[in-house]
Short mmCIF file of C-alpha atoms in Angstrom, two decimals:
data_model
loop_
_atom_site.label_atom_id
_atom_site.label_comp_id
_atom_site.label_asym_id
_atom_site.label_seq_id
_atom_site.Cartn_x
_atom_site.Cartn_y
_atom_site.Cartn_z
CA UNK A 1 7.90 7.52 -16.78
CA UNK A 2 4.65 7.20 -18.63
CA UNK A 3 1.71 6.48 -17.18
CA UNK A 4 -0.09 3.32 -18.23
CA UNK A 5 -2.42 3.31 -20.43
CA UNK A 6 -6.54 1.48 -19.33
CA UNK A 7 -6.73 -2.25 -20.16
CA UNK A 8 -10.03 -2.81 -21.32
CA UNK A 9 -11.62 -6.62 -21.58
CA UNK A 10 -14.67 -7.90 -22.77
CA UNK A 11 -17.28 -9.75 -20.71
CA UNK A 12 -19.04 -12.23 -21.33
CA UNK A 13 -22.02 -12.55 -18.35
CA UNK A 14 -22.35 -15.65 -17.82
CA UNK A 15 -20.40 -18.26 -20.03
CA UNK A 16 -22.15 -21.29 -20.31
CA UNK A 17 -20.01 -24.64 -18.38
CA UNK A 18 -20.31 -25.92 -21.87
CA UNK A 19 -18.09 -23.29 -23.49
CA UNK A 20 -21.30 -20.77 -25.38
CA UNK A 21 -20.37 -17.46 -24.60
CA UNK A 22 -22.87 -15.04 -23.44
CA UNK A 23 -25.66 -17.22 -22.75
CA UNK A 24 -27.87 -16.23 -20.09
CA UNK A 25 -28.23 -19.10 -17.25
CA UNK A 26 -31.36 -18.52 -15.36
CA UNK A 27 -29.95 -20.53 -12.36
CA UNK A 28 -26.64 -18.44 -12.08
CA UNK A 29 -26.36 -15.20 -10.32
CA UNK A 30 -23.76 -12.14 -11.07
CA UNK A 31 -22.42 -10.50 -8.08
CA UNK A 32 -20.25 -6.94 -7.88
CA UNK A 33 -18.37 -6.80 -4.80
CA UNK A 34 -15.44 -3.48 -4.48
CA UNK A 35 -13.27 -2.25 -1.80
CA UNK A 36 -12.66 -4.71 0.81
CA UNK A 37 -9.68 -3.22 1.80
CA UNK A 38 -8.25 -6.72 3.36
CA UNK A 39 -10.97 -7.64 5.30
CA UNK A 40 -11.22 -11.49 5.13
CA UNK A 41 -13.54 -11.97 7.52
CA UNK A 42 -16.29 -9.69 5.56
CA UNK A 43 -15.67 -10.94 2.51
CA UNK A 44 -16.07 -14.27 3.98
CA UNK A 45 -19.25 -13.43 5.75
CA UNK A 46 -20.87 -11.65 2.89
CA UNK A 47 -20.21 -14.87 0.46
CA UNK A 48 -21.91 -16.57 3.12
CA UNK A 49 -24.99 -14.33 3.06
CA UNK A 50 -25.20 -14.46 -0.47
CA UNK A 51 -25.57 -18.31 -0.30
CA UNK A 52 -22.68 -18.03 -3.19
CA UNK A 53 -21.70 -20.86 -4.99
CA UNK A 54 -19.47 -22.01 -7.97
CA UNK A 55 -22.91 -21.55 -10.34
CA UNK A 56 -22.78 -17.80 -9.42
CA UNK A 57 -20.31 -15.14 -11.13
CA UNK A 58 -17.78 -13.02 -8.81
CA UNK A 59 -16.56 -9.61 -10.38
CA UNK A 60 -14.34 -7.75 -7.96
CA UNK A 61 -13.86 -4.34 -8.39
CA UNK A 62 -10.76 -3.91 -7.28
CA UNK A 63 -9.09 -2.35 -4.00
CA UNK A 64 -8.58 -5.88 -2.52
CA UNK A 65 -5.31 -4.32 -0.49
CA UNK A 66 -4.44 -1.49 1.88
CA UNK A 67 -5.50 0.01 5.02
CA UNK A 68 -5.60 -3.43 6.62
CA UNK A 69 -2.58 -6.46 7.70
CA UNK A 70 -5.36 -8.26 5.65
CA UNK A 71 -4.59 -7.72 2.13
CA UNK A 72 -2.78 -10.63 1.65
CA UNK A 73 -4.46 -13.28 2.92
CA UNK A 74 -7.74 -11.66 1.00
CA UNK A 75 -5.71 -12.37 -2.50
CA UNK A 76 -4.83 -15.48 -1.99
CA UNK A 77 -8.28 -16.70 -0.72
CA UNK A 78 -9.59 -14.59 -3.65
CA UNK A 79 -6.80 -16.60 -5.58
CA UNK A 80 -7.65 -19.45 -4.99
CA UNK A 81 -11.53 -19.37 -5.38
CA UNK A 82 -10.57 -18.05 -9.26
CA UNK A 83 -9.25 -21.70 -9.82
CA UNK A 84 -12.24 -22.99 -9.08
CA UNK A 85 -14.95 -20.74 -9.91
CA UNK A 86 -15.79 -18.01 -12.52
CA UNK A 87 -14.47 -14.68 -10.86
CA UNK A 88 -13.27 -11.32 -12.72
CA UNK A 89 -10.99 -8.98 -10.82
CA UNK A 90 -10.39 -5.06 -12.12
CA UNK A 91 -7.53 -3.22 -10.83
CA UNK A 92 -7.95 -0.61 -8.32
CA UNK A 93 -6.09 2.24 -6.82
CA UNK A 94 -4.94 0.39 -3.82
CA UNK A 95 -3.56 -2.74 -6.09
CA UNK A 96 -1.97 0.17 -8.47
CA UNK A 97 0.32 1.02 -4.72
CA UNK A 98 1.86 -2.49 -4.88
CA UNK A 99 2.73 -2.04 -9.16
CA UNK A 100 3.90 1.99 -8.42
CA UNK A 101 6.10 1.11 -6.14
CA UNK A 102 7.65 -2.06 -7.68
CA UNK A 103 8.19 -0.28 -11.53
CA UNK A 104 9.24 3.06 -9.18
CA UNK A 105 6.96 5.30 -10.82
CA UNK A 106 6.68 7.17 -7.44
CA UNK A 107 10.23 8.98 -5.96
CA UNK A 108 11.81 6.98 -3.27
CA UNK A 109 10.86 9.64 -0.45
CA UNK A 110 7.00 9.22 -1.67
CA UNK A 111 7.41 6.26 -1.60
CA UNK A 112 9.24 5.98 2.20
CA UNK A 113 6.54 8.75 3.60
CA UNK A 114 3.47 6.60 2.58
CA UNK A 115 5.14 3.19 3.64
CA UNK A 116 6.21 4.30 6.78
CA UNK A 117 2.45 6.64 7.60
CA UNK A 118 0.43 3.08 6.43
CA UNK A 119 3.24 0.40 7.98
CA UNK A 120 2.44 -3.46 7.69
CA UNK A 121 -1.46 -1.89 6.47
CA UNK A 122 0.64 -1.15 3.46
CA UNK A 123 0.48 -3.84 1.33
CA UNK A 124 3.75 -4.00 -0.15
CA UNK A 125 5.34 -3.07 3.21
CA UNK A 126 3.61 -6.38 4.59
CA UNK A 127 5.09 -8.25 1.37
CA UNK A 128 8.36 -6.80 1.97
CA UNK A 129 8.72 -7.50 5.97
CA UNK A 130 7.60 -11.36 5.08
CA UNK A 131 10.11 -11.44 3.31
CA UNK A 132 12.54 -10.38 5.93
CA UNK A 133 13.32 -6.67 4.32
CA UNK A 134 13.58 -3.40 5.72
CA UNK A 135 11.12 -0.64 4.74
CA UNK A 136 12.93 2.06 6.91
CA UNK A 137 15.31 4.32 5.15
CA UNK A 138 15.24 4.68 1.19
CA UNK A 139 18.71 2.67 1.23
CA UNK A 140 16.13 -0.20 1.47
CA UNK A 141 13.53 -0.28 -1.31
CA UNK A 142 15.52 -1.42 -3.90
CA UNK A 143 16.56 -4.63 -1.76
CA UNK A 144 12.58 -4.16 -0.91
CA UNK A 145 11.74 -4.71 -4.76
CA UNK A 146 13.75 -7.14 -5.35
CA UNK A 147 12.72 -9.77 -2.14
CA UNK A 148 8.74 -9.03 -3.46
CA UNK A 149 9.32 -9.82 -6.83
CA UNK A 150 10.99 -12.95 -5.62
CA UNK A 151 9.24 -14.22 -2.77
CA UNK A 152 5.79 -13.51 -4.68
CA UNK A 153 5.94 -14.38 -7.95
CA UNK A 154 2.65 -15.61 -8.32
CA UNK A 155 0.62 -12.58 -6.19
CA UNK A 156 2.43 -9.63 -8.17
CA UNK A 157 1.66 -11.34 -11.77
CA UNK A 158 -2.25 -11.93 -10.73
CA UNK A 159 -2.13 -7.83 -9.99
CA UNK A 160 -0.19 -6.89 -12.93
CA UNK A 161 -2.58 -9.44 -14.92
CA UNK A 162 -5.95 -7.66 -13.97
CA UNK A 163 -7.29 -5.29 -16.16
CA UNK A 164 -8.80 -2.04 -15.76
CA UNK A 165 -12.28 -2.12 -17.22
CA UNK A 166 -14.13 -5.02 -17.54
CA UNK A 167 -17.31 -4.45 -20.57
CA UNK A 168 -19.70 -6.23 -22.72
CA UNK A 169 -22.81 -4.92 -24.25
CA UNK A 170 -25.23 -3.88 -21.31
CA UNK A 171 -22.34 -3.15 -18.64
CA UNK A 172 -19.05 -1.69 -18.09
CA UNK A 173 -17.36 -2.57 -14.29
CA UNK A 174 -14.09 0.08 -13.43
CA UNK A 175 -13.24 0.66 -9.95
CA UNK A 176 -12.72 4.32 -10.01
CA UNK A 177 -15.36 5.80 -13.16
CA UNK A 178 -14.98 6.97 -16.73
CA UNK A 179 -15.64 9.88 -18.53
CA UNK A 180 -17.18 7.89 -21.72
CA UNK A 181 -17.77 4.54 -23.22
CA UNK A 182 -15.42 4.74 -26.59
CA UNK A 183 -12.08 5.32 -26.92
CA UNK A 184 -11.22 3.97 -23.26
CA UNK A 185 -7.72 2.49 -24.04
CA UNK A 186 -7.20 6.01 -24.57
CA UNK A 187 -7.67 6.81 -21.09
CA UNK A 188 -4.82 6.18 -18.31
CA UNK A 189 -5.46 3.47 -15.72
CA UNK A 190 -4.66 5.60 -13.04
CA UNK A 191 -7.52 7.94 -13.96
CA UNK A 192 -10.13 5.02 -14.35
CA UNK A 193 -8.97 3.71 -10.91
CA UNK A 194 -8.92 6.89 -8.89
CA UNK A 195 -11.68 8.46 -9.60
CA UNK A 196 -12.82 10.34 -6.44
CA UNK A 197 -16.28 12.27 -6.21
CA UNK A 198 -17.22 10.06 -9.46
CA UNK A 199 -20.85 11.00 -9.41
CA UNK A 200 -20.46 14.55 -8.41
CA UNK A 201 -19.19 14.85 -12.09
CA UNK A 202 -22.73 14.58 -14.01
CA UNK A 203 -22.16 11.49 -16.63
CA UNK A 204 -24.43 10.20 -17.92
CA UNK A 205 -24.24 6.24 -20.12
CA UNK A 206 -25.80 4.11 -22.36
CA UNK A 207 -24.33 1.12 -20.42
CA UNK A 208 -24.63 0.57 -16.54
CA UNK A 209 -21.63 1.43 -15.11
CA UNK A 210 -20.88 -0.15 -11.53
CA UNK A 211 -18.45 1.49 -9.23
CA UNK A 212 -16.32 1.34 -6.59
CA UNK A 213 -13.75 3.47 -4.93
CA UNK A 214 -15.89 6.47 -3.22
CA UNK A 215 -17.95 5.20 -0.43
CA UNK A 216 -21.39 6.08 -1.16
CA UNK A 217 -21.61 7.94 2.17
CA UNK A 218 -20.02 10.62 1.07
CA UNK A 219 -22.46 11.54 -1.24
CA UNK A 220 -25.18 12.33 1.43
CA UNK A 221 -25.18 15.13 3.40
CA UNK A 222 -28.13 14.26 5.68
CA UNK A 223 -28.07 10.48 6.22
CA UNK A 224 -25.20 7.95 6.56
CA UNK A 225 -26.10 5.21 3.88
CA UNK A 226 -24.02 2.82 2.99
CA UNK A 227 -26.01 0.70 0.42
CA UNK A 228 -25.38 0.87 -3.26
CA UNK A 229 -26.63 4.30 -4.75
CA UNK A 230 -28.01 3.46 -7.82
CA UNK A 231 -28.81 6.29 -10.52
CA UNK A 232 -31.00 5.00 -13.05
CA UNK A 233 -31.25 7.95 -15.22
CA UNK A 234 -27.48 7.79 -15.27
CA UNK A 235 -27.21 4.37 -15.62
CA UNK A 236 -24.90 4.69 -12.94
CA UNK A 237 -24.54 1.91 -9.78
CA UNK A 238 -21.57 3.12 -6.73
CA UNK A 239 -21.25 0.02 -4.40
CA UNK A 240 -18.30 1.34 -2.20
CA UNK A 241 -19.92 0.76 1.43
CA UNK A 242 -16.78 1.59 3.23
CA UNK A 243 -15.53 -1.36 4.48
CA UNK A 244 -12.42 -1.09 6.58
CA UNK A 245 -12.72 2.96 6.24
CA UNK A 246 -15.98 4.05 8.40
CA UNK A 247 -16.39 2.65 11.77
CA UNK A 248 -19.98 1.78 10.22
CA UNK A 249 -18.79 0.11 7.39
CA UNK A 250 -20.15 -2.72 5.25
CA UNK A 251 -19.22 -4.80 2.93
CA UNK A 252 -21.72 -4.65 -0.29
CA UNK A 253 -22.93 -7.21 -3.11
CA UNK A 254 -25.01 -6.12 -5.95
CA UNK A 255 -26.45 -8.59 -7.66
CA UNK A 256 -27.56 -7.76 -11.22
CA UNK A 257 -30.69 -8.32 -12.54
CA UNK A 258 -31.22 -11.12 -14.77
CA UNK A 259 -31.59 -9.68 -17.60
CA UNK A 260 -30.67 -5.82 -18.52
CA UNK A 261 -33.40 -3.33 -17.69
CA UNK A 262 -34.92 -4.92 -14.36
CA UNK A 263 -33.49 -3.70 -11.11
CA UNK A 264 -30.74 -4.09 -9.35
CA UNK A 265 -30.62 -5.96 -5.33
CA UNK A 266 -27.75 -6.02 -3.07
CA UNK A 267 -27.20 -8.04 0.27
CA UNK A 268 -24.56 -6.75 2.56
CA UNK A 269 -22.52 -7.77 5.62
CA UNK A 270 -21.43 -5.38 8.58
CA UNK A 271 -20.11 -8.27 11.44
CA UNK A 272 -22.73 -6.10 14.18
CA UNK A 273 -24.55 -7.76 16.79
CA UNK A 274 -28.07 -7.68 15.88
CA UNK A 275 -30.91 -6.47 18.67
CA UNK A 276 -34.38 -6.28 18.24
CA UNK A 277 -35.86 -2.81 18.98
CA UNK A 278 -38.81 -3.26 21.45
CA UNK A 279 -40.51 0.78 21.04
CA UNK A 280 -41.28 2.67 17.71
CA UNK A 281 -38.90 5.54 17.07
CA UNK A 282 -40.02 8.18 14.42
CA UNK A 283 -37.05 9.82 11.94
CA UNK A 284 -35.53 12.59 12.96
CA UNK A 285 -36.01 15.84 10.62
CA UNK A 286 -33.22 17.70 9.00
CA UNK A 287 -30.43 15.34 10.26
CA UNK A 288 -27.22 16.05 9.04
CA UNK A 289 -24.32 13.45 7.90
CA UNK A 290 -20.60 14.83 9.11
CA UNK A 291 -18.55 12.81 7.01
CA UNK A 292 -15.21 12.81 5.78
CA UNK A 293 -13.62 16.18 3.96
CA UNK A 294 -16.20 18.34 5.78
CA UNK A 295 -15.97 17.44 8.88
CA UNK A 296 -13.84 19.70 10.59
CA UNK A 297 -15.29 21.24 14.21
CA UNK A 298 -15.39 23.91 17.18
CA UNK A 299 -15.57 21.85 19.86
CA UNK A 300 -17.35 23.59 22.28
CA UNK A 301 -17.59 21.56 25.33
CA UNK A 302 -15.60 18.05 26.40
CA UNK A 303 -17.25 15.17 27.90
CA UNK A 304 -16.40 12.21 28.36
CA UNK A 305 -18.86 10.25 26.32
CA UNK A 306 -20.20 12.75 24.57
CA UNK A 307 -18.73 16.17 23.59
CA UNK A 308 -20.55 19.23 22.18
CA UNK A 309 -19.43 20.79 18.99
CA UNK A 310 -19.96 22.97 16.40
CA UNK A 311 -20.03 21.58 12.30
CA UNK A 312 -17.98 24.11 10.89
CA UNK A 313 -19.52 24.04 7.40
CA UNK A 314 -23.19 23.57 8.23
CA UNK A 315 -22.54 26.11 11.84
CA UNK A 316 -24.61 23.27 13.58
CA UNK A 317 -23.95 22.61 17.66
CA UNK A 318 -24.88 18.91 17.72
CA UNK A 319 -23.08 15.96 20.66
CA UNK A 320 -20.56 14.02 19.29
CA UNK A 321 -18.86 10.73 20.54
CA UNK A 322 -15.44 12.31 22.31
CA UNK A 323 -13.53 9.39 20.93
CA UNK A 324 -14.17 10.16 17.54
CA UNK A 325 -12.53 13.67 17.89
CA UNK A 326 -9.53 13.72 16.25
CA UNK A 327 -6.81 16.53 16.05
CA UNK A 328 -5.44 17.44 12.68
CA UNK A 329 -3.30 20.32 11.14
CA UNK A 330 -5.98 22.90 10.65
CA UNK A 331 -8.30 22.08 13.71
CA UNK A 332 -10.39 19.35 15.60
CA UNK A 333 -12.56 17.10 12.99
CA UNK A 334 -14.53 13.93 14.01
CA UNK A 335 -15.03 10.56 12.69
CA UNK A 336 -18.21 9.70 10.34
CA UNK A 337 -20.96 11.00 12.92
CA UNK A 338 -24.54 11.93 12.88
CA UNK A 339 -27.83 13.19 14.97
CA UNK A 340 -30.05 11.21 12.50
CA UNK A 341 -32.99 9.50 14.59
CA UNK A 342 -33.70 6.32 12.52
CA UNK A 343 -36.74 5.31 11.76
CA UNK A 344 -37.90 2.19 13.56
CA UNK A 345 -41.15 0.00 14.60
CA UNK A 346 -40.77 -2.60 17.31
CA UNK A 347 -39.74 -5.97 16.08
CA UNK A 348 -37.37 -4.01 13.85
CA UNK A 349 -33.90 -5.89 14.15
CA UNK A 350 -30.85 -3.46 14.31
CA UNK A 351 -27.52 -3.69 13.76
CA UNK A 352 -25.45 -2.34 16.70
CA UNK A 353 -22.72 -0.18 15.91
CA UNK A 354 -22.22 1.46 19.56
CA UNK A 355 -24.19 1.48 22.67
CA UNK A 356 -23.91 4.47 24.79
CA UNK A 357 -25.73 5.65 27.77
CA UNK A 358 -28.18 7.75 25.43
CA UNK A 359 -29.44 5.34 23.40
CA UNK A 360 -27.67 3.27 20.46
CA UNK A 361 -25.99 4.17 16.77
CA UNK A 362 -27.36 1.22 15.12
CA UNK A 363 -27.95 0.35 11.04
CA UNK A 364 -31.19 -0.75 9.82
CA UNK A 365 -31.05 -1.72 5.71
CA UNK A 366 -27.41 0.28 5.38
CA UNK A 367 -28.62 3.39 7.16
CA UNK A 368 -26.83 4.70 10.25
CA UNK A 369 -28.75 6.29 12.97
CA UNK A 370 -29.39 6.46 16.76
CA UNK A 371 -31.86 4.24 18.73
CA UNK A 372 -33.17 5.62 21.68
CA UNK A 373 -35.67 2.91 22.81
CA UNK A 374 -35.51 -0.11 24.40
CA UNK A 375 -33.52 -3.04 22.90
CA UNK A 376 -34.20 -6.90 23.04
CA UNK A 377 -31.91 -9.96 21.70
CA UNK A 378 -32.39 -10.97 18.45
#
């Protein structure tokens, strides 16, 4: 089967109620938000941050579905709001599961193995199961197909509907990257959508070009951030802040500048409790971020809140949490952790991940660290 080619659509940011493309409103905001995996109650919260409104301009960035039960509920709320306000969806690599599987471009045991590992987190396994089908044996994907396609008409054609790159004249939105600017009908949607490592790569644009896809935590080897990375030499914004994915997660909206050229802000939402810190803390030096694909471990000691171990790659002993060991193929690995000592002043509210009998892991502006000082309420 061949693989389908990009869909590329042009932008205009914002169109005027009044029907004048491209006109520049001074009262109406653009907002990027990618990857929320399913998680209503995020999005939900982070639209409430915002202060969004029908005068602002939504552009999702795809990976609405997967790794949650959410991911329907999320489309049709997201649905919905596009029938009453101005919102632009791209396709991403977790909508592209639902399409594979329905025009069988993956073999029916790929298919079975990643149904059955994900379950009702699976989007189309959820769509399936409402519909009162089996997802078991491969005897029952066709039946599968079929009860989707007909008891969600409506869903599947808004995710076979959205396009894959989304461009105008200063910007160019794809969930996953692209190698260029021209010729990008030329390129296959399934390479603009998963896109992993994107700025490992070394482009370079004329345009901005706002990601998704790779949580930008992975790109930091010292310190867990989760706020958008932007690259302005690169022209270059990654907004993926690992919602549903890191047990620090957020949810991330940039909101672009008014006009091309000044920078870039961003508001996020997490769900944490917020505490006011009551001592200063100074930052830690040479902390290290174990994140995921280099995280495996020697674990050298077991505790029960805390375990010592040994970073394989970086040969540092630091104390992990014991219940973010994990146990795969090749070895013990951990969850997202760090030593990093944030940097705080009293007064300073935090956002608290975990509280542990050493001190907190807490976020302050995106950042993931520990707390060791006294904490107040908010």
């Amino acid at each position: 089967m061949t693989a389908p080619q990009a869909t590329v659509r042009p932008l205009a940011l914002p169109a005027d109620r009044r029907g004048i493309a491209e006109v520049w409103e001074a009262s109406r905001r653009i907002l990027a938000v990618s990857d929320i995996h399913g998680n209503l109650p995020f999005l939900q919260g982070l639209l409430k941050k915002t202060g969004y409104s029908s005068d602002d301009v939504l552009i999702i960035l795809g990976d609405i579905l997967e790794k949650s039960t959410g991911g329907l509920d999320t489309l049709h709320f997201l649905m919905d709001l596009a029938r009453r306000n101005t919102v632009y969806f791209l396709q991403g690599n977790c909508e592209d599961v639902t399409l594979s599987f329905l025009r069988q471009a993956w073999s029916e045991e790929a298919a079975l193995q990643y149904g059955t590992f994900w379950g009702e987190k699976c989007a189309w396994v959820y769509m399936a199961h409402q519909a009162g089908v089996d997802t078991r044996t491969p005897q029952d994907l066709a039946a599968a197909r079929q009860a989707i396609e007909r008891a969600f008409p409506e869903e599947v054609a808004f995710l076979r509907a959205m396009p894959t790159i989304l461009k105008n004249d200063h910007y160019l939105f794809v969930h996953g990257g692209v190698p260029r600017e021209d010729r990008l009908e030329d390129l296959t949607a399934r390479s603009c959508m998963k896109n992993d490592d994107f700025l490992s790569q070394g482009y370079g644009f004329r345009r901005w070009v706002i990601v998704g896809h790779w949580p930008v935590t992975l790109y930091r080897k010292d310190i867990p951030s989760a706020k958008p990375l932007v690259l302005p030499d690169r022209h270059i914004v990654s907004i993926d802040g690992g919602c549903n994915l890191k047990a620090d997660g957020q949810l991330n909206a940039l909101i672009l500048p008014k006009e091309p050229g000044e920078d870039f802000a961003w508001l996020a939402y997490d769900g944490f409790p917020v505490m006011v810190a009551q001592e200063d803390q100074a930052p830690s030096p040479n902390p290290i971020n174990i994140r995921w694909g280099h995280s495996a471990l020697e674990v050298l000691s077991l505790g029960e809140e805390f375990s010592r171990c040994r970073h394989l790659e970086s040969r540092r002993e630091l104390d992990i949490l014991t219940d973010y060991l994990r146990q795969g193929p090749a070895g013990p690995y951990c969850l997202d952790s760090t030593d990093y000592l944030l940097p705080v002043r009293a007064g300073d509210r935090l956002a608290i991940v975990r509280r542990t009998s050493r001190g907190a892991l807490a976020k302050k502006d995106g950042v993931t660290g520990w707390y060791l000082g006294k904490l107040g309420p908010a």
